[in-house]
Amino acid sequence: SLHDALPIFHLQVNRISEIGKQSLRDNKKLRTLRLDGNELKRLQNLDGQVVLQHFDASQNHLTKIEGLGMMGQLEVLALAFNQITVIEGLGAMGRLRELDLSNNQISAITGLKQCGQLEILRLDENQLQNLDGLTKMPNMVELYVNNNQLTRATAQILKMCPALEFLHVAGNNLTELSEVKGMAGLTNLIDLRLAENPICKYKGYDEHIKEYL
């Protein structure tokens, strides 16, 4: 049937509260599935989506990343604007290039060990205090961690994401001017956002920016 062969399924903003067992069972060829802007509390009954490449379940009521274990082909995953507290359930996603977990309730970076191909990671508007959970991501070019509670960032970023071009760390609690000096090691950096950090008010901040960046 036509439904069975659909490669793209847009179901956003439909007040969907549950993914039923029969809902997507027969559609094995989905490449893009959008369920953003609904009322989902759980991700379930998605086991048949083995060729899915783009999945968006942002703006729901999700508290957990689950039910994605068969999505080994996934390249883009968006789960922004939920109530997720832990990064987990991504072990099968070795091809993931873009992950959006912004506007959740995540306090630590975990569960990204298998996501070494990530190029874009969005973790704005969470509760991160450090970036210690970042793993080696040589392809990462964009990292967004605005409006968290970070007190340090540079050392882990240099170690794990040396190819960064876009780094947004505005609205955090960075207090050491050495953070600015360290960022000079990101030789590919094009766009750096540091506004609304305590260091921006320090005497010598402007000189550090000019000297090192």
CSV table of C-alpha atoms in Angstrom, one decimal:
chain,number,residue,atom,x,y,z
A,1,SER,CA,0.0,0.0,0.0
A,2,LEU,CA,0.9,3.7,-0.3
A,3,HIS,CA,1.3,3.9,3.5
A,4,ASP,CA,3.7,1.0,3.6
A,5,ALA,CA,6.0,2.6,1.1
A,6,LEU,CA,6.2,6.1,2.6
A,7,PRO,CA,9.8,7.3,3.0
A,8,ILE,CA,8.7,10.4,4.9
A,9,PHE,CA,6.1,10.7,7.6
A,10,HIS,CA,5.2,14.1,9.1
A,11,LEU,CA,2.9,13.8,12.1
A,12,GLN,CA,4.0,16.9,14.1
A,13,VAL,CA,1.5,18.9,16.1
A,14,ASN,CA,-1.3,16.3,16.2
A,15,ARG,CA,-1.9,15.7,19.9
A,16,ILE,CA,-0.6,12.2,19.6
A,17,SER,CA,-0.1,10.7,23.1
A,18,GLU,CA,1.1,7.2,22.2
A,19,ILE,CA,2.7,5.3,19.4
A,20,GLY,CA,0.5,2.3,19.0
A,21,LYS,CA,1.7,-1.2,18.2
A,22,GLN,CA,0.2,-1.2,14.8
A,23,SER,CA,0.9,2.5,14.0
A,24,LEU,CA,4.2,2.0,12.1
A,25,ARG,CA,4.6,-1.7,12.1
A,26,ASP,CA,4.1,-2.3,8.4
A,27,ASN,CA,6.1,0.8,7.2
A,28,LYS,CA,9.6,-0.6,7.0
A,29,LYS,CA,11.0,2.0,4.6
A,30,LEU,CA,10.7,5.2,6.6
A,31,ARG,CA,13.7,7.5,6.3
A,32,THR,CA,12.2,10.5,8.0
A,33,LEU,CA,9.8,10.5,10.9
A,34,ARG,CA,8.5,13.7,12.6
A,35,LEU,CA,6.5,13.4,15.8
A,36,ASP,CA,7.5,16.8,17.3
A,37,GLY,CA,4.9,19.0,19.0
A,38,ASN,CA,2.7,16.1,20.3
A,39,GLU,CA,1.9,14.7,23.7
A,40,LEU,CA,4.1,11.6,23.8
A,41,LYS,CA,5.3,10.5,27.2
A,42,ARG,CA,7.2,7.4,25.9
A,43,LEU,CA,9.0,6.3,22.8
A,44,GLN,CA,7.8,2.8,22.0
A,45,ASN,CA,6.8,0.4,19.2
A,46,LEU,CA,9.6,1.8,16.9
A,47,ASP,CA,11.5,-1.5,16.5
A,48,GLY,CA,10.6,-1.8,12.9
A,49,GLN,CA,12.3,1.5,11.9
A,50,VAL,CA,15.6,0.0,11.0
A,51,VAL,CA,16.4,2.3,8.0
A,52,LEU,CA,15.2,5.5,9.6
A,53,GLN,CA,17.7,8.4,9.2
A,54,HIS,CA,16.0,11.4,10.6
A,55,PHE,CA,13.8,11.3,13.7
A,56,ASP,CA,12.3,14.3,15.5
A,57,ALA,CA,10.3,13.9,18.8
A,58,SER,CA,11.0,17.4,20.2
A,59,GLN,CA,8.4,19.3,22.1
A,60,ASN,CA,6.7,16.3,23.8
A,61,HIS,CA,6.6,15.1,27.4
A,62,LEU,CA,9.4,12.6,27.2
A,63,THR,CA,11.4,11.9,30.4
A,64,LYS,CA,13.6,9.2,29.0
A,65,ILE,CA,15.5,8.2,25.8
A,66,GLU,CA,14.3,4.7,25.0
A,67,GLY,CA,12.9,2.5,22.2
A,68,LEU,CA,15.6,3.5,19.7
A,69,GLY,CA,17.8,0.5,19.8
A,70,MET,CA,17.0,-0.7,16.3
A,71,MET,CA,17.8,2.7,14.6
A,72,GLY,CA,21.4,1.9,13.5
A,73,GLN,CA,21.0,4.0,10.4
A,74,LEU,CA,19.9,7.2,12.2
A,75,GLU,CA,21.9,10.3,11.3
A,76,VAL,CA,19.8,13.1,12.9
A,77,LEU,CA,18.0,12.8,16.2
A,78,ALA,CA,16.1,15.7,17.8
A,79,LEU,CA,14.6,15.4,21.3
A,80,ALA,CA,14.7,19.0,22.3
A,81,PHE,CA,12.1,20.6,24.6
A,82,ASN,CA,11.3,17.5,26.7
A,83,GLN,CA,12.0,16.6,30.3
A,84,ILE,CA,14.8,14.2,29.7
A,85,THR,CA,17.3,13.9,32.6
A,86,VAL,CA,19.9,11.3,31.3
A,87,ILE,CA,21.6,10.8,28.0
A,88,GLU,CA,21.1,7.0,27.4
A,89,GLY,CA,19.8,4.6,24.8
A,90,LEU,CA,22.1,5.7,22.0
A,91,GLY,CA,24.3,2.6,21.9
A,92,ALA,CA,23.3,1.6,18.4
A,93,MET,CA,23.8,5.0,16.8
A,94,GLY,CA,27.3,4.8,15.4
A,95,ARG,CA,26.2,6.8,12.3
A,96,LEU,CA,24.6,9.7,14.2
A,97,ARG,CA,25.8,13.0,12.9
A,98,GLU,CA,23.5,15.5,14.6
A,99,LEU,CA,22.0,15.3,18.1
A,100,ASP,CA,19.7,17.9,19.6
A,101,LEU,CA,18.9,17.5,23.3
A,102,SER,CA,18.5,21.2,24.1
A,103,ASN,CA,15.9,22.5,26.6
A,104,ASN,CA,15.8,19.4,28.8
A,105,GLN,CA,16.9,18.7,32.4
A,106,ILE,CA,20.3,17.0,31.7
A,107,SER,CA,22.9,17.5,34.4
A,108,ALA,CA,25.8,15.4,33.1
A,109,ILE,CA,27.0,14.2,29.7
A,110,THR,CA,26.8,10.4,29.5
A,111,GLY,CA,26.0,7.7,26.9
A,112,LEU,CA,27.8,9.2,23.9
A,113,LYS,CA,30.6,6.7,23.6
A,114,GLN,CA,29.1,5.0,20.6
A,115,CYS,CA,28.4,8.3,18.9
A,116,GLY,CA,31.9,9.1,17.6
A,117,GLN,CA,30.7,10.4,14.2
A,118,LEU,CA,28.8,13.3,15.7
A,119,GLU,CA,29.3,16.6,13.9
A,120,ILE,CA,26.7,18.7,15.7
A,121,LEU,CA,25.7,18.5,19.4
A,122,ARG,CA,23.1,20.8,20.9
A,123,LEU,CA,22.8,20.8,24.7
A,124,ASP,CA,21.7,24.4,25.3
A,125,GLU,CA,19.3,25.1,28.2
A,126,ASN,CA,20.1,22.1,30.4
A,127,GLN,CA,21.7,21.8,33.9
A,128,LEU,CA,25.3,20.8,32.9
A,129,GLN,CA,28.0,21.6,35.4
A,130,ASN,CA,30.9,20.3,33.3
A,131,LEU,CA,31.6,18.5,30.0
A,132,ASP,CA,33.5,15.6,31.5
A,133,GLY,CA,31.4,13.0,29.7
A,134,LEU,CA,32.4,14.2,26.2
A,135,THR,CA,34.1,11.3,24.4
A,136,LYS,CA,36.5,11.5,21.4
A,137,MET,CA,34.6,13.2,18.6
A,138,PRO,CA,37.1,14.1,15.8
A,139,ASN,CA,34.3,15.2,13.4
A,140,MET,CA,32.5,17.5,15.8
A,141,VAL,CA,32.3,21.0,14.3
A,142,GLU,CA,29.4,22.5,16.2
A,143,LEU,CA,28.9,22.4,20.0
A,144,TYR,CA,26.1,24.4,21.7
A,145,VAL,CA,26.0,24.5,25.5
A,146,ASN,CA,24.6,27.9,26.1
A,147,ASN,CA,22.7,28.6,29.4
A,148,ASN,CA,23.9,25.7,31.5
A,149,GLN,CA,25.9,25.8,34.8
A,150,LEU,CA,29.4,25.2,33.4
A,151,THR,CA,32.3,26.3,35.6
A,152,ARG,CA,34.9,24.9,33.2
A,153,ALA,CA,34.9,23.7,29.6
A,154,THR,CA,38.0,24.3,27.6
A,155,ALA,CA,40.3,21.5,28.6
A,156,GLN,CA,37.7,18.8,27.8
A,157,ILE,CA,36.7,20.4,24.5
A,158,LEU,CA,40.3,20.7,23.3
A,159,LYS,CA,40.9,17.0,24.2
A,160,MET,CA,37.7,15.6,22.7
A,161,CYS,CA,36.6,18.0,20.0
A,162,PRO,CA,39.7,19.6,18.5
A,163,ALA,CA,38.1,20.4,15.1
A,164,LEU,CA,35.3,22.6,16.5
A,165,GLU,CA,34.3,25.6,14.3
A,166,PHE,CA,31.3,26.8,16.3
A,167,LEU,CA,31.4,26.9,20.1
A,168,HIS,CA,28.6,28.5,22.0
A,169,VAL,CA,29.1,28.6,25.8
A,170,ALA,CA,27.2,31.8,26.7
A,171,GLY,CA,25.2,32.1,29.9
A,172,ASN,CA,27.3,29.8,32.0
A,173,ASN,CA,29.5,30.2,35.1
A,174,LEU,CA,33.0,30.4,33.6
A,175,THR,CA,35.2,32.3,36.0
A,176,GLU,CA,38.8,31.6,34.9
A,177,LEU,CA,40.4,33.7,32.2
A,178,SER,CA,42.5,30.7,31.4
A,179,GLU,CA,39.4,29.3,29.7
A,180,VAL,CA,39.8,32.0,27.0
A,181,LYS,CA,43.5,31.3,26.6
A,182,GLY,CA,42.9,27.6,26.2
A,183,MET,CA,40.4,28.2,23.4
A,184,ALA,CA,43.2,29.5,21.3
A,185,GLY,CA,44.0,25.8,20.8
A,186,LEU,CA,40.8,25.4,18.7
A,187,THR,CA,42.5,26.4,15.5
A,188,ASN,CA,39.5,25.9,13.3
A,189,LEU,CA,37.2,28.1,15.4
A,190,ILE,CA,35.0,30.5,13.4
A,191,ASP,CA,32.2,31.4,15.9
A,192,LEU,CA,32.7,31.7,19.7
A,193,ARG,CA,30.0,32.9,22.0
A,194,LEU,CA,31.1,33.7,25.6
A,195,ALA,CA,28.6,36.4,26.7
A,196,GLU,CA,26.9,36.3,30.1
A,197,ASN,CA,29.8,34.5,31.8
A,198,PRO,CA,31.4,36.0,34.9
A,199,ILE,CA,34.8,36.2,33.1
A,200,CYS,CA,33.3,38.8,30.7
A,201,LYS,CA,33.2,41.3,33.5
A,202,TYR,CA,36.9,40.8,34.6
A,203,LYS,CA,39.5,43.4,34.0
A,204,GLY,CA,41.8,42.1,31.2
A,205,TYR,CA,39.0,40.1,29.5
A,206,ASP,CA,39.1,42.2,26.3
A,207,GLU,CA,42.9,41.9,26.2
A,208,HIS,CA,42.7,38.1,26.6
A,209,ILE,CA,40.2,38.0,23.7
A,210,LYS,CA,42.5,40.1,21.5
A,211,GLU,CA,45.6,38.2,22.4
A,212,TYR,CA,44.4,34.7,22.2
A,213,LEU,CA,41.4,34.7,19.9
